Coordinates of C-alpha atoms in Angstrom, one line a residue:
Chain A
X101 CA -33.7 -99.7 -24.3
X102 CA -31.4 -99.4 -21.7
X103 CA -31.2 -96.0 -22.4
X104 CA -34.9 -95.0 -22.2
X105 CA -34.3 -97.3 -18.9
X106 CA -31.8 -94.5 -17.6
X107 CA -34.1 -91.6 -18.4
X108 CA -37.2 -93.5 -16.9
X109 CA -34.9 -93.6 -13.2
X110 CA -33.5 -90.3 -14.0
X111 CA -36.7 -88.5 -14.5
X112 CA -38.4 -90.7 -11.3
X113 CA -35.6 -89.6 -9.2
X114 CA -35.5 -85.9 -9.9
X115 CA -39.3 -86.3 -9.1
X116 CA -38.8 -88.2 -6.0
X117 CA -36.2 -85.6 -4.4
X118 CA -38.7 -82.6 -6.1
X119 CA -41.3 -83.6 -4.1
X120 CA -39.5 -84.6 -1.1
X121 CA -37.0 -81.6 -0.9
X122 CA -40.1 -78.9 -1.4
X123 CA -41.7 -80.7 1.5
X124 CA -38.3 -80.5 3.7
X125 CA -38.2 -77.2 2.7
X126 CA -40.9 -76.2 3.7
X127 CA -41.0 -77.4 7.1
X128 CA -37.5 -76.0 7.7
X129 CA -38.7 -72.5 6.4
X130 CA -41.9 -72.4 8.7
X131 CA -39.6 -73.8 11.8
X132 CA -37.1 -71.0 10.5
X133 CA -39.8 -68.5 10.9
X134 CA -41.4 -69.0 14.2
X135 CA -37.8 -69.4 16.1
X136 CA -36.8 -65.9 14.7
X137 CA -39.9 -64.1 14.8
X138 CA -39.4 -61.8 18.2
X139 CA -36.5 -60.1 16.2
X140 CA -38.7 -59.4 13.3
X141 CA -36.3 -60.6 10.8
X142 CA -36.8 -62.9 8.0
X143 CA -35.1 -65.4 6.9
X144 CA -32.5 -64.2 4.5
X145 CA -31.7 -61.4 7.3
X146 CA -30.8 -64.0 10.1
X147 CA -28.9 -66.0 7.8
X148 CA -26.9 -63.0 6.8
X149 CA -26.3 -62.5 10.5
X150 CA -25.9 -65.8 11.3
X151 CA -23.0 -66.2 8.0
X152 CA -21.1 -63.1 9.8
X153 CA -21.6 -64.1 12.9
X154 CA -19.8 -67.9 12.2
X155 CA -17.7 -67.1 9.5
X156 CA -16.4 -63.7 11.8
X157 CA -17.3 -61.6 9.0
X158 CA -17.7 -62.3 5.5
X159 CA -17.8 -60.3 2.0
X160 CA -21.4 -60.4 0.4
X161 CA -20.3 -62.6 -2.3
X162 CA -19.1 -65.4 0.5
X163 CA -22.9 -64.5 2.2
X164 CA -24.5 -65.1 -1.4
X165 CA -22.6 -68.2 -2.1
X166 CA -23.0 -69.9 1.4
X167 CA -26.7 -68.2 2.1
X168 CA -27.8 -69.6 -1.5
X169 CA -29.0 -66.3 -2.5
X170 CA -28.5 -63.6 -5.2
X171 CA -25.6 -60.9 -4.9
X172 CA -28.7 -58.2 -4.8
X173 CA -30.7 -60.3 -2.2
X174 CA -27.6 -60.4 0.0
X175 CA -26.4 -56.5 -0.5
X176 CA -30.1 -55.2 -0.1
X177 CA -30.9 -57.1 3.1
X178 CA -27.5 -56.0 4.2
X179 CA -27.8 -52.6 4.1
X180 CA -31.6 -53.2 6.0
X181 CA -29.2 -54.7 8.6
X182 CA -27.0 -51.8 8.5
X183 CA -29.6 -49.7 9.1
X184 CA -30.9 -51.6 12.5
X185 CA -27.7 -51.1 13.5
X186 CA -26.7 -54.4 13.4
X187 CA -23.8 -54.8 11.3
X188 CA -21.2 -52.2 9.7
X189 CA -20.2 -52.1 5.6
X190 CA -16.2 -52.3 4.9
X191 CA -13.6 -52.3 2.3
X192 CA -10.5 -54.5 2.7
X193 CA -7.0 -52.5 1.4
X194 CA -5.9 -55.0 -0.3
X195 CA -9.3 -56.2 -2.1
X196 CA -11.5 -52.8 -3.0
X197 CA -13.6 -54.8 -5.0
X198 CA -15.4 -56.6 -2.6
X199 CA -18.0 -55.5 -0.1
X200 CA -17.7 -56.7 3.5
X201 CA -19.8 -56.7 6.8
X202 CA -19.4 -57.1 10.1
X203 CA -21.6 -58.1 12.9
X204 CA -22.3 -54.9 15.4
X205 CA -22.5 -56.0 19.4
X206 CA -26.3 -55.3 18.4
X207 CA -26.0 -58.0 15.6
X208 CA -24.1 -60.8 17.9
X209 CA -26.7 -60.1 20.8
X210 CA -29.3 -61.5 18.4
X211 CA -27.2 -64.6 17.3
X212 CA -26.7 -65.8 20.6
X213 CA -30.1 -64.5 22.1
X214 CA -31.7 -66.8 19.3
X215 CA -29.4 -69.6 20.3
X216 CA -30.5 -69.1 23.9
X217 CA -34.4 -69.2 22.8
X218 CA -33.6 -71.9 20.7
X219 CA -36.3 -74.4 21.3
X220 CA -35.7 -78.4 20.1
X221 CA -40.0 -78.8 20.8
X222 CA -40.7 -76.1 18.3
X223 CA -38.9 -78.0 15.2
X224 CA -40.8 -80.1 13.2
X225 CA -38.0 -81.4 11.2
X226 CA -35.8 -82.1 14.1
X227 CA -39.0 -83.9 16.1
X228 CA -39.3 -85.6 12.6
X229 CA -35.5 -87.2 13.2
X230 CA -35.7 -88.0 16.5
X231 CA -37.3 -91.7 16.0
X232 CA -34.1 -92.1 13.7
X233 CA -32.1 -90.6 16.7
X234 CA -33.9 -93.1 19.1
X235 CA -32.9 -95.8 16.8
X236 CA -29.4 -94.8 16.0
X237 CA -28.3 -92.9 19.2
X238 CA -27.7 -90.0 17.1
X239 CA -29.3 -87.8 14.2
X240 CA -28.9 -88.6 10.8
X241 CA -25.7 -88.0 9.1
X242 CA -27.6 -87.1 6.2
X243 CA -24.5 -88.3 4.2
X244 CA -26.2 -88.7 0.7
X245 CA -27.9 -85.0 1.2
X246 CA -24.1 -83.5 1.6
X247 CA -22.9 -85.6 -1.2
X248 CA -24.8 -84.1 -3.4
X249 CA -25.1 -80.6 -2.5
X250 CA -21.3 -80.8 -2.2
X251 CA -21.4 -81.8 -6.1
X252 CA -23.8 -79.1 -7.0
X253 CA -22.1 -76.2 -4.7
X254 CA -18.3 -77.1 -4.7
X255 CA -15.8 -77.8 -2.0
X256 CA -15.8 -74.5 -0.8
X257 CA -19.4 -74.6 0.0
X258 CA -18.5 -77.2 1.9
X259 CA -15.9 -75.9 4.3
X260 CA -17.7 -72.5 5.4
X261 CA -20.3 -75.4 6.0
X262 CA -17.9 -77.3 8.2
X263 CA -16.3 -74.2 9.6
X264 CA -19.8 -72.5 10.9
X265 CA -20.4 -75.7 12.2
X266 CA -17.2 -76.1 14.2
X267 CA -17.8 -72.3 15.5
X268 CA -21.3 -73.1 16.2
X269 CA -19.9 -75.9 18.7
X270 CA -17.4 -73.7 20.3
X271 CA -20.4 -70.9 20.8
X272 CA -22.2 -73.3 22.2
X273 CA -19.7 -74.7 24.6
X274 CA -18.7 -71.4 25.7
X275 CA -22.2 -70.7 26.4
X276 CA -22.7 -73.4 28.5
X277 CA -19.3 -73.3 30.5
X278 CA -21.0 -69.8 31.0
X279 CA -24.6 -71.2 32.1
X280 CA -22.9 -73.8 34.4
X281 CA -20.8 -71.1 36.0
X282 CA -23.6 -68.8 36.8
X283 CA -24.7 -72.4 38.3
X284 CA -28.2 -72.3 36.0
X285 CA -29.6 -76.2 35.4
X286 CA -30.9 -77.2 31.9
X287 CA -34.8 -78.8 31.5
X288 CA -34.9 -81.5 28.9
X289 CA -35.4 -80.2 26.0
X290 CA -35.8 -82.4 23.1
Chain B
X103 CA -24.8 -82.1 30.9
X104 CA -25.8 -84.4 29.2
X105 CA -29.2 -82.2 28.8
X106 CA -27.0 -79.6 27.6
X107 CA -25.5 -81.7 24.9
X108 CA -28.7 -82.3 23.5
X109 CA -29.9 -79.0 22.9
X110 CA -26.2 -78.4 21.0
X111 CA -27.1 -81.8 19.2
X112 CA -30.6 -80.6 18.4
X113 CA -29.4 -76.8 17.5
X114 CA -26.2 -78.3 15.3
X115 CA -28.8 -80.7 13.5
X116 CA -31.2 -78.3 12.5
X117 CA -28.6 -75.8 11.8
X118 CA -26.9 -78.6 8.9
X119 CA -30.7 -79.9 7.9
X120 CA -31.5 -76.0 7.3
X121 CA -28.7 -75.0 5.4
X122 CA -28.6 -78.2 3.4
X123 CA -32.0 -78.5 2.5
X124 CA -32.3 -74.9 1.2
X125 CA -29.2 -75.0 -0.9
X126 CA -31.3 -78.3 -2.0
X127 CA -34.9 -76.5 -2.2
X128 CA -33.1 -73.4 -4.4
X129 CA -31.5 -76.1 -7.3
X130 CA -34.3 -78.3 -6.8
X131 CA -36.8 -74.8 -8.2
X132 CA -34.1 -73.6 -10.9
X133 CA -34.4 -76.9 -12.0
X134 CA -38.0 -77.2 -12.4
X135 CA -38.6 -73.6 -13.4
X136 CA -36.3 -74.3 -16.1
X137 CA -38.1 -77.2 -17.2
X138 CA -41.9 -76.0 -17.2
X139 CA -40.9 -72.6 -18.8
X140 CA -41.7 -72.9 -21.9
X141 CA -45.6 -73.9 -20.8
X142 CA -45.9 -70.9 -19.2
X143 CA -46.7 -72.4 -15.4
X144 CA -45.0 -71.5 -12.4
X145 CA -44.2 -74.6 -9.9
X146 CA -47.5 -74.8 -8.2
X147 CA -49.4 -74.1 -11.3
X148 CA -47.3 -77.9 -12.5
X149 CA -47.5 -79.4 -9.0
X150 CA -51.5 -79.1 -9.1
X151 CA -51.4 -80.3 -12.6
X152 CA -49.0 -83.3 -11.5
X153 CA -51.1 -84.4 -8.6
X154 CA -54.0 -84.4 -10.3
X155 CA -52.8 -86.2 -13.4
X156 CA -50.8 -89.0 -11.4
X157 CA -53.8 -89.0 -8.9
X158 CA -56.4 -89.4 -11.7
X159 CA -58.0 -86.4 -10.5
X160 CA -57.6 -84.9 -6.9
X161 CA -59.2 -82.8 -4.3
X162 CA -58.6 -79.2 -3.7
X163 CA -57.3 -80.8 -0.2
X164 CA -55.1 -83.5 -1.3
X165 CA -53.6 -81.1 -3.6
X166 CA -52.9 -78.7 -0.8
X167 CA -51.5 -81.7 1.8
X168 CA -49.5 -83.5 -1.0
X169 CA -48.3 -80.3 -3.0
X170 CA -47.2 -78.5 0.4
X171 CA -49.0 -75.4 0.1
X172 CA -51.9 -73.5 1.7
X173 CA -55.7 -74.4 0.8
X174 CA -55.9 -70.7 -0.4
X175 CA -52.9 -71.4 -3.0
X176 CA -53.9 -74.6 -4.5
X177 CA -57.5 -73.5 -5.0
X178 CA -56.7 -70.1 -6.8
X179 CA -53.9 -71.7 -8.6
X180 CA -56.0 -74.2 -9.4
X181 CA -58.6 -71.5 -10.8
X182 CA -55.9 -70.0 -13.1
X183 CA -55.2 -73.5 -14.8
X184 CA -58.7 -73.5 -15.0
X185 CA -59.4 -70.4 -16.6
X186 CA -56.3 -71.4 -19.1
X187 CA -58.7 -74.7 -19.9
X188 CA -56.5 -77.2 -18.3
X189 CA -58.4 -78.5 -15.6
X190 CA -62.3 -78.7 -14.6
X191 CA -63.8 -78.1 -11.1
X192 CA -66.6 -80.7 -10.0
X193 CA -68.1 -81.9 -6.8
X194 CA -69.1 -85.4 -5.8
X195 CA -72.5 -86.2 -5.1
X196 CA -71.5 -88.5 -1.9
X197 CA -69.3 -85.4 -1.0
X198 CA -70.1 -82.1 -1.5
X199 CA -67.8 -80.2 0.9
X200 CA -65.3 -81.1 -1.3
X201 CA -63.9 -79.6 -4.6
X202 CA -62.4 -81.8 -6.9
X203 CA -60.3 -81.0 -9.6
X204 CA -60.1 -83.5 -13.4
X205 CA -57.2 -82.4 -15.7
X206 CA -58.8 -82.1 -19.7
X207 CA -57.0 -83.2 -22.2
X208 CA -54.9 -80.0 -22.6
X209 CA -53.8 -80.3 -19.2
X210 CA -52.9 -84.2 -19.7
X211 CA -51.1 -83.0 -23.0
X212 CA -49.3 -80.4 -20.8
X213 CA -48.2 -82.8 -18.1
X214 CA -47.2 -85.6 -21.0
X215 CA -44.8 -83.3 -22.9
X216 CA -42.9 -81.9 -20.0
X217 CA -42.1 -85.8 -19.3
X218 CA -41.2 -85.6 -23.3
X219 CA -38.9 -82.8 -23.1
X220 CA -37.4 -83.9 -19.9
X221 CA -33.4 -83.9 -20.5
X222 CA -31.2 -84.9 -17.6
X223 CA -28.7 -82.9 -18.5
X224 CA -30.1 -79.9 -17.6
X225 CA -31.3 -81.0 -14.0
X226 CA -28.6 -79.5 -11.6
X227 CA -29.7 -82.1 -8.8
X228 CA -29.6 -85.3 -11.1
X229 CA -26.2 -84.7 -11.8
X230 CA -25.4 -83.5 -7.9
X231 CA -26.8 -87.5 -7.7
X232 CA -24.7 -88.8 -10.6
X233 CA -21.5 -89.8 -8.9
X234 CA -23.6 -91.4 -6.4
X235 CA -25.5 -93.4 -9.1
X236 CA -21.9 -94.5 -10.6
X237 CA -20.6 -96.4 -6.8
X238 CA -23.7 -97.6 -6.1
X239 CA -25.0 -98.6 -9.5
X240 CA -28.7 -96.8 -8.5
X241 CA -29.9 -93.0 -7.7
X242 CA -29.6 -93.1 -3.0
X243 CA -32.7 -93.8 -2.1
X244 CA -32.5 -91.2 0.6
X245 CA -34.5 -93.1 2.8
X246 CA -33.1 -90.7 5.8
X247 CA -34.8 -87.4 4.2
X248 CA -38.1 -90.0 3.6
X249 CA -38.1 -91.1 7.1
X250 CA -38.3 -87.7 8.1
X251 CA -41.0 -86.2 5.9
X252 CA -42.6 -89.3 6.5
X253 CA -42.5 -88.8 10.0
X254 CA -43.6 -84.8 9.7
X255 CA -46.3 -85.4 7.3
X256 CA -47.8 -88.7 7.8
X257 CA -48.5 -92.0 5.9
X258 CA -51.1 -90.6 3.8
X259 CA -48.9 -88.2 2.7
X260 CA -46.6 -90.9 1.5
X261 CA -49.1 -93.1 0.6
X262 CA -50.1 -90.6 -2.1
X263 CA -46.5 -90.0 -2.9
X264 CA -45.8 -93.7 -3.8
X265 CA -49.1 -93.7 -5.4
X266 CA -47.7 -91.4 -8.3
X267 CA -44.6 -92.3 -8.2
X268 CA -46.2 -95.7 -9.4
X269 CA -48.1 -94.1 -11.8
X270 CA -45.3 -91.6 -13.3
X271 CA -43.5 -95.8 -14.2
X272 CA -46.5 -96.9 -15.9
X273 CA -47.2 -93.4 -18.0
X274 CA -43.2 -94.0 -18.8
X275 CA -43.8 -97.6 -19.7
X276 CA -46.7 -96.3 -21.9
X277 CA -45.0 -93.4 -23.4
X278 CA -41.4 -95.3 -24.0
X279 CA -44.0 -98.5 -25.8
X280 CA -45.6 -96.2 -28.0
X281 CA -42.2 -94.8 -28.9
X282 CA -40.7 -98.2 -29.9
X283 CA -43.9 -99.3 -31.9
X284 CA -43.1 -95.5 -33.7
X285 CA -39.3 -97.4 -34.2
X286 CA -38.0 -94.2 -32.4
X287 CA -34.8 -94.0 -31.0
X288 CA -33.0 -92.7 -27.7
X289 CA -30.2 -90.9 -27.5
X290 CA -28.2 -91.0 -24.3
X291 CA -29.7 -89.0 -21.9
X292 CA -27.8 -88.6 -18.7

């Protein structure tokens, strides 16, 4: 009994996150898709850029692991990329086997243009955290969401998560040490 | 400044939110593709048929709002299941704008044997959840992730979601009371 128990909450959990995560998902892929349209890229293309572009280059199995996407998903739209000019194929001499890119100037212009256009107003899953943010006094850690991703993807998952986050910051501070230079004053955004 | 800081806040958040929730979203289809292949339905084909069997029958709209995915999508999907005799179309007479889909029997069969051959094991994102369940003696609640689709989508939206979540514990109650009258037995599932 205690058994059919487990497969009752087993079966009404998997449902629960089912429902819930197609419904994230498909917010995040709609707020994806209007912040990147004036590049005409889609989604997989900007993550590819945006994978190189934290992670200072990466081989196309590191961009199919972190972008969640197949080896041929990630080689195809990389050689579309190639081909806009905005990122160059390479070999490494001491590891021929694997396939690496490399942002272009072209390629990084669009990172940080899309960071500059970045608009908090424009995404609905963000506006959907900010009465937990009002609450807390920041957004939410989403600890139990990295716990088990972590579990499903691995550690390593994990730390090119944590390290284009930790980039991300620096590119943003830099950014705005650069803004507040050219003496240029922020609207409220959020 | 502190302007400033909210924009990296807001970019950094939806940045982790995105990545996380589509390395959720792609486990969270394998998963269910997996499950409903041997019926021969694709997701939405099973979402429609899920809705309207938790829902006791549904609308062509509540399908769409509560199975996240265009008007256009639910209806022709919903035509297909149809056409395979697992659903019927109807109107109301004290709403005729409406359409309003009824599973048959073959479509309740359908829905009743996927909870059947439901095996944890095989659900990448139950056992991500796992080591969770094992500290805190339950599945997380994600209440974070619910607060936030909750917030993007609305009560209603909810309100149906508990809905069939209340009805997917009473089908269970059924099935696993039928079983036990049959003198069946449970293996361990998890």
């Amino acid at each position: 009994m205690g058994k059919d128990i487990s497969k009752m909450e087993a079966l009404i959990f998997t449902q629960k996150i089912a429902q819930l995560g197609k419904a994230l998902w498909k917010s995040i892929e709609k707020d994806w898709q209007q912040w990147i349209k004036p590049f005409d890229l889609n989604i997989n293309e900007h993550h590819i850029l945006w994978i190189a572009y934290h992670l200072n280059g990466a081989s196309i199995s590191d961009v199919a692991k972190f972008g969640v996407m197949h080896v041929s998903t990630a080689f195809n739209f990389s050689k579309k990329l190639e081909e806009r000019g905005f990122l160059t194929f390479s070999k490494k001499v001491e590891d021929k086997r694997n396939t690496y890119i490399q942002l272009t100037d072209a390629g990084e212009e669009i990172v940080r243009k899309l960071l500059d256009i970045y608009e908090p107003k424009k995404h609905t899953v963000l506006q959907g955290a900010l009465p937990l943010k009002e609450i807390y006094g920041k957004f939410p850690d989403i600890l139990e969401l990295m716990a088990i991703v972590r579990n499903i993807y691995g550690e390593d998952f994990m730390e090119i998560f944590q390290k284009s986050f930790n980039h991300l910051e620096d590119a943003l501070t830099d950014n705005k040490e650069a803004d507040e230079t050219k003496g240029q004053s922020e609207k409220e955004v959020v």
